[in-house]
PDB file of C-alpha atoms in Angstrom:
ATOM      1  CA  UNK A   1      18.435   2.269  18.156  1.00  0.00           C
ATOM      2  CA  UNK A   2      19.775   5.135  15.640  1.00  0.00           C
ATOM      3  CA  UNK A   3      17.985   5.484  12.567  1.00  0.00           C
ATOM      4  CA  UNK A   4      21.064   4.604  10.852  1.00  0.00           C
ATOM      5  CA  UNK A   5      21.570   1.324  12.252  1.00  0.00           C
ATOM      6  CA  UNK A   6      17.847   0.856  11.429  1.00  0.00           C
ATOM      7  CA  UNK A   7      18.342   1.614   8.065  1.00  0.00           C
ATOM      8  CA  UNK A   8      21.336  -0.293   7.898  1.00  0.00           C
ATOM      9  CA  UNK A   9      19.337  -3.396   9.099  1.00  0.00           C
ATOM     10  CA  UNK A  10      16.760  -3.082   6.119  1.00  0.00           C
ATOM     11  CA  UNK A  11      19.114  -2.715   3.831  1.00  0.00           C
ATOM     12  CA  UNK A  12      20.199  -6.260   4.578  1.00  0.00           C
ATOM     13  CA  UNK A  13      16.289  -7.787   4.297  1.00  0.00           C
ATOM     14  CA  UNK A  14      15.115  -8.289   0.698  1.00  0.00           C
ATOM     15  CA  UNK A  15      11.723  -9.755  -0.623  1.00  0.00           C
ATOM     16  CA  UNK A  16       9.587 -10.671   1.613  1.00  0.00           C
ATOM     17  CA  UNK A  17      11.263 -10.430   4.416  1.00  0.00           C
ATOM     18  CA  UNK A  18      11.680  -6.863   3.993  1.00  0.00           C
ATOM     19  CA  UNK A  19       8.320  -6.272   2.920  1.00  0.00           C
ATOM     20  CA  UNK A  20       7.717  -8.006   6.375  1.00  0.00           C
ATOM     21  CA  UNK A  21       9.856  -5.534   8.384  1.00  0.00           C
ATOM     22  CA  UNK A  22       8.102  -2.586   6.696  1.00  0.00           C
ATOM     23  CA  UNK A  23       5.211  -3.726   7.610  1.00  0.00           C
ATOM     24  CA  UNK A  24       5.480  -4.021  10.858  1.00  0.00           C
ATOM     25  CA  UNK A  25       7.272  -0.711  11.311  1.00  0.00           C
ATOM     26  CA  UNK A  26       4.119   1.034   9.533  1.00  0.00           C
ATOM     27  CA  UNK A  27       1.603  -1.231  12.112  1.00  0.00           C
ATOM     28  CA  UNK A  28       1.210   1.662  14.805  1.00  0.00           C
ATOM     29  CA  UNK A  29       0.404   3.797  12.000  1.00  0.00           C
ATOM     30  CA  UNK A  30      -1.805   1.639  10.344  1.00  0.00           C
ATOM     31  CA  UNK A  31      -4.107   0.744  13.620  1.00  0.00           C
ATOM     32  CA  UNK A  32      -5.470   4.261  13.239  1.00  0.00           C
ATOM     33  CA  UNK A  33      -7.115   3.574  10.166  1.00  0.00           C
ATOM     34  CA  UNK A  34      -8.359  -0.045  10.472  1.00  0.00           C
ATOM     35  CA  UNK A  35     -12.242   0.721  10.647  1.00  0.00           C
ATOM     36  CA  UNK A  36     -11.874   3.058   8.266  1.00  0.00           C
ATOM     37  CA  UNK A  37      -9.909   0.291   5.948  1.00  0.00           C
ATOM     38  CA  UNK A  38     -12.960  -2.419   6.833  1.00  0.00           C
ATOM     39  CA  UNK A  39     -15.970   0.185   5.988  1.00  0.00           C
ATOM     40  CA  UNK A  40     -13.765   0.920   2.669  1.00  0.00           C
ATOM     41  CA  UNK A  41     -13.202  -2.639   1.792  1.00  0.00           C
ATOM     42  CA  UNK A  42     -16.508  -3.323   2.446  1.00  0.00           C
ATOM     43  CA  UNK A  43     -17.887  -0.829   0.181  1.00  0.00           C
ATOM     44  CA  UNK A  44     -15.454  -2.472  -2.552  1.00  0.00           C
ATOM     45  CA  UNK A  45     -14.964  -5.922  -1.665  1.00  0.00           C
ATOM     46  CA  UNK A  46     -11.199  -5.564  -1.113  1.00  0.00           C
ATOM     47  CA  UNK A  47      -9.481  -7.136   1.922  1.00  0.00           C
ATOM     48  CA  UNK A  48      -8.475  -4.026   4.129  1.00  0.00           C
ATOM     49  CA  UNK A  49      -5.367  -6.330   4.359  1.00  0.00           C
ATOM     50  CA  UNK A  50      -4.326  -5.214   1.059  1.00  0.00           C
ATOM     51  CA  UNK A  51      -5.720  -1.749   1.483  1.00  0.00           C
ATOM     52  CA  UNK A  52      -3.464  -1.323   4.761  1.00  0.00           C
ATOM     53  CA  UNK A  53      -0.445  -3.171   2.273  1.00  0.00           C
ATOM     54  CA  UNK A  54      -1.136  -0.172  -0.841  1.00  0.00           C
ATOM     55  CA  UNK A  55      -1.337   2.437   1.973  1.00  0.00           C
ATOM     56  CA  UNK A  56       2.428   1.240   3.854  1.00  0.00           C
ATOM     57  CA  UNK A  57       3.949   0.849   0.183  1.00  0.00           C
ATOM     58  CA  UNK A  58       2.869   4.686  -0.646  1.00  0.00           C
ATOM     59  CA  UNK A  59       2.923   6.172   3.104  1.00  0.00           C
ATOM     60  CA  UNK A  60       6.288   4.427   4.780  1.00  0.00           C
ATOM     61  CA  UNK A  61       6.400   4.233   8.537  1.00  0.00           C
ATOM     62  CA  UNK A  62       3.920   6.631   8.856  1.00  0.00           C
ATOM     63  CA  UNK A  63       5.857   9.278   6.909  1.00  0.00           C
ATOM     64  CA  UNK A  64       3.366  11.215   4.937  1.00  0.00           C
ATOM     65  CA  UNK A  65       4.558  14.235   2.030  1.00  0.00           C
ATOM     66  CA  UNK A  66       2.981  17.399   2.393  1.00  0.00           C
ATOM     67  CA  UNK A  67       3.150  20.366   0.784  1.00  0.00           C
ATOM     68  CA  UNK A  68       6.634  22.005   1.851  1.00  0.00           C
ATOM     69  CA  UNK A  69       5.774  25.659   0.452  1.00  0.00           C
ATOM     70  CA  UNK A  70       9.434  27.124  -1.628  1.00  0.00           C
ATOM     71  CA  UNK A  71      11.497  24.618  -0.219  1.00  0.00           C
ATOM     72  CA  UNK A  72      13.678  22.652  -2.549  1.00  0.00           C
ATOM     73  CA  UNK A  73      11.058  20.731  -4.617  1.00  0.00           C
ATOM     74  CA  UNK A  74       8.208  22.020  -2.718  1.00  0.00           C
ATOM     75  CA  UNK A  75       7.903  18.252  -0.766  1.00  0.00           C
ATOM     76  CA  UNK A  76       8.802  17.622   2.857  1.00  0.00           C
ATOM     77  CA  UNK A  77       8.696  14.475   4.202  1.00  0.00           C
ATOM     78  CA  UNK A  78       6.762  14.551   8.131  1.00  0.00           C
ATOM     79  CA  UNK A  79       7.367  12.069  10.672  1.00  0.00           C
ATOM     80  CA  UNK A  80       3.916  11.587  12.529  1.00  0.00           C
ATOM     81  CA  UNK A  81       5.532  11.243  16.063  1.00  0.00           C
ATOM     82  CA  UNK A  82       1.731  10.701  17.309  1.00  0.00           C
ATOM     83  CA  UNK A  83       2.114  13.739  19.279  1.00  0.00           C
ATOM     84  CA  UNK A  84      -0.038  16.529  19.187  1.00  0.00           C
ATOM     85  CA  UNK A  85      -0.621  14.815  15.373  1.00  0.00           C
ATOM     86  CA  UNK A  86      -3.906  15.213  13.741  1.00  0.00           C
ATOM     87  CA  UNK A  87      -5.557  11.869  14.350  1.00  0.00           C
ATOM     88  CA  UNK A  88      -6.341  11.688  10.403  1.00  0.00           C
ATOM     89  CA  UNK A  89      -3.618  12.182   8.037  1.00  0.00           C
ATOM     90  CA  UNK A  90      -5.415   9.721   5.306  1.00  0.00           C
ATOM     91  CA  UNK A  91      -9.221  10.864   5.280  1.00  0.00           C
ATOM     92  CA  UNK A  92     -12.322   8.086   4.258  1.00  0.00           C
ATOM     93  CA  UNK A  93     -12.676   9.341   0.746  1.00  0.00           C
ATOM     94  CA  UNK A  94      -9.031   9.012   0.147  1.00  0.00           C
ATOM     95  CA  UNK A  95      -8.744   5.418   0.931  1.00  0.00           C
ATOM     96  CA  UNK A  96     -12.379   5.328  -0.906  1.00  0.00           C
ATOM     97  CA  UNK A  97     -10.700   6.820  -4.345  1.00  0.00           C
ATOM     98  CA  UNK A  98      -7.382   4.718  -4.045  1.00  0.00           C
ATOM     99  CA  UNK A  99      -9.219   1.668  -3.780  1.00  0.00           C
ATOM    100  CA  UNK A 100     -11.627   2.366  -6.210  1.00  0.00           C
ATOM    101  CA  UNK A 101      -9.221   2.771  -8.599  1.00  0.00           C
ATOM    102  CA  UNK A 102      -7.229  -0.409  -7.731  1.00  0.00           C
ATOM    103  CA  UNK A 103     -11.127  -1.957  -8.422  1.00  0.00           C
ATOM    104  CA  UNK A 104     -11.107  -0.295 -11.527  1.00  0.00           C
ATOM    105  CA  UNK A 105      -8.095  -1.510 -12.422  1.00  0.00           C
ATOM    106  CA  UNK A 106      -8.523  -5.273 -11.180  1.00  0.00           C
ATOM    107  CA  UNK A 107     -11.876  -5.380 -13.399  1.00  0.00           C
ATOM    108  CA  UNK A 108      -9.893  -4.411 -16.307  1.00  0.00           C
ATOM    109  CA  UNK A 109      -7.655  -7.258 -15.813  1.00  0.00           C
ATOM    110  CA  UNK A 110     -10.286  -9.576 -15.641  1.00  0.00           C
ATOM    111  CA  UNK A 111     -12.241  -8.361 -18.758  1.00  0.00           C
ATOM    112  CA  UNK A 112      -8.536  -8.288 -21.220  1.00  0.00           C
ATOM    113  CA  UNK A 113      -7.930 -11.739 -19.304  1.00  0.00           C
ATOM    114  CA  UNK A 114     -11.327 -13.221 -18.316  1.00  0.00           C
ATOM    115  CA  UNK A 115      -9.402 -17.110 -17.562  1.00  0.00           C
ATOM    116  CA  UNK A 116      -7.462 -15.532 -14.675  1.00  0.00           C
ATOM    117  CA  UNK A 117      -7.649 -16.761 -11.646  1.00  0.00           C
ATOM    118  CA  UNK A 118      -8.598 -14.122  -9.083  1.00  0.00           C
ATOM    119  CA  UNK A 119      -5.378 -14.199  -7.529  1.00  0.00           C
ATOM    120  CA  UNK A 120      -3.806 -13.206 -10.953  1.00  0.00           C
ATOM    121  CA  UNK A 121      -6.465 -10.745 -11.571  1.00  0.00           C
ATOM    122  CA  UNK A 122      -5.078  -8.916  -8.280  1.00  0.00           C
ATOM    123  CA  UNK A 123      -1.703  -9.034  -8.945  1.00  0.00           C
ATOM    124  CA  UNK A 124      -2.609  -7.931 -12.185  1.00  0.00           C
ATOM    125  CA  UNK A 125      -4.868  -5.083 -10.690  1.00  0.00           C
ATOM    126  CA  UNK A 126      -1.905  -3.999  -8.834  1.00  0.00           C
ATOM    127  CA  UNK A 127       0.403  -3.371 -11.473  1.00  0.00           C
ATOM    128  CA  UNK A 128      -1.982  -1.985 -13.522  1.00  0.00           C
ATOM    129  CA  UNK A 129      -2.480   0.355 -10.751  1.00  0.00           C
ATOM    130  CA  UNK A 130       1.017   1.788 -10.370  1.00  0.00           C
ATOM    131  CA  UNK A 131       1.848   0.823 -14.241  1.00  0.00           C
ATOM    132  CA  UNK A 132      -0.624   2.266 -15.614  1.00  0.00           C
ATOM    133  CA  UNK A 133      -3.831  -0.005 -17.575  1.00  0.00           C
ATOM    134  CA  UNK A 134      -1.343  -1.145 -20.647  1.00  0.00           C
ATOM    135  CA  UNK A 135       1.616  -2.086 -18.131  1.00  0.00           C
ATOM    136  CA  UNK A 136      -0.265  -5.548 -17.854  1.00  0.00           C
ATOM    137  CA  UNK A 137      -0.009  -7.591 -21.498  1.00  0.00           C
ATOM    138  CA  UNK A 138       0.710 -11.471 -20.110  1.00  0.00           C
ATOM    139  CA  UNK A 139       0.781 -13.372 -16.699  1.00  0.00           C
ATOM    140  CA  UNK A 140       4.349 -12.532 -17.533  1.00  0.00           C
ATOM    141  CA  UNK A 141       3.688  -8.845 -15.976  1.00  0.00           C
ATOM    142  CA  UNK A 142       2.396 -10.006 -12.847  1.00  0.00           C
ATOM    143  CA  UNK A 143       5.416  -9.983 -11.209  1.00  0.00           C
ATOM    144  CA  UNK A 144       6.443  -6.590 -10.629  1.00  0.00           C
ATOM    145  CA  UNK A 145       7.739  -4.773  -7.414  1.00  0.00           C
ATOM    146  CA  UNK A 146       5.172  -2.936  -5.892  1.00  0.00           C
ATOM    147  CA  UNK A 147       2.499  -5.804  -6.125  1.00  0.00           C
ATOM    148  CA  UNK A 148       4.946  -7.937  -4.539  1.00  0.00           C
ATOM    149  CA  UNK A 149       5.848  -5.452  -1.642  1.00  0.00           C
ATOM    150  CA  UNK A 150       1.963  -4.972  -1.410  1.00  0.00           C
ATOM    151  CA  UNK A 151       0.843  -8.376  -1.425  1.00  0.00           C
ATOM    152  CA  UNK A 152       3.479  -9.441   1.179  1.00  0.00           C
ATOM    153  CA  UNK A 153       2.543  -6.500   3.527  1.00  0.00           C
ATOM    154  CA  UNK A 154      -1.055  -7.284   2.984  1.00  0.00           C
ATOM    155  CA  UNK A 155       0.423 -11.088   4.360  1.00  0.00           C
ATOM    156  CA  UNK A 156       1.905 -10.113   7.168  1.00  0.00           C
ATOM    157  CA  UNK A 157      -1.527  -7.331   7.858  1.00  0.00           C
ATOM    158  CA  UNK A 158      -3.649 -10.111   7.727  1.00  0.00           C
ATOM    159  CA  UNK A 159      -1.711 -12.331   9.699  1.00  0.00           C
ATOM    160  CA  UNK A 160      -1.891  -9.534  12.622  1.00  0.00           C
ATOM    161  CA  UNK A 161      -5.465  -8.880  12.667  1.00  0.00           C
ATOM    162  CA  UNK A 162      -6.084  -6.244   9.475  1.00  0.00           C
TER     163      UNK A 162
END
């Protein structure tokens, strides 16, 4: 299958059914990082679930920006073929400060909104984490794209072992 005709068959999958796809594109990618995911969520009682979800949402089918030197913007986008690849593009303490920042962030939900329930204190946590701590200001916020995407990934994660 070309990559166009791959793209052109996301581009017809919206909501969760593209957060779905996505997910299981980035699921050979993921598998490398599973017991490093548990040991994390462990450490911060999150679900590696949604720790594999926040890692597909910011590190696409195993697509990972490096530093590209003078080029353009000085990004590059790398496709990790699995050859000859280093077997740890995302290192411990990495997933360790991501998710301790999502924790920091779900906390602070619950103590501006302490009758929550926990799922809304996630979901809040999550936006808070791309939106910054004053993105959140009612269960009206709670709704917004990349907890979605994250929370459906972490779905489909779970549902397939994570």
């Amino acid at each position: 299958m070309s990559v166009l005709w791959l793209l052109l068959g996301l581009l017809a999958l919206t909501g969760v059914r593209a957060s779905e796809r996505l997910a299981e594109i980035d699921m050979p990618y993921l598998l490398r990082y599973q017991p490093m995911m548990r040991t994390v969520g462990q450490k911060y009682c999150v679900d590696p679930a949604v720790i594999a979800g926040v890692v597909s949402r910011g590190y696409p089918g195993g697509n990972l920006l490096v530093h590209g030197g003078n080029v353009d913007d000085g990004v590059r986008v790398v496709q990790d073929t699995g050859h000859y690849a280093p077997t740890t593009w995302i290192s411990e303490s990495q997933l360790s400060q991501m998710t301790e920042v999502l924790t920091v962030r779900i906390k602070e939900i619950q103590r501006r909104f302490p009758t929550w329930s926990p799922d809304q204190c996630l979901r809040g946590g999550l936006c808070a984490y791309v939106g910054g701590p004053s993105y959140v200001r009612s269960s009206q916020d709670l709704g917004c794209d990349f907890c979605n995407d994250v929370l459906a990934r972490a779905k489909y994660f779970k549902r397939h072992g994570f």
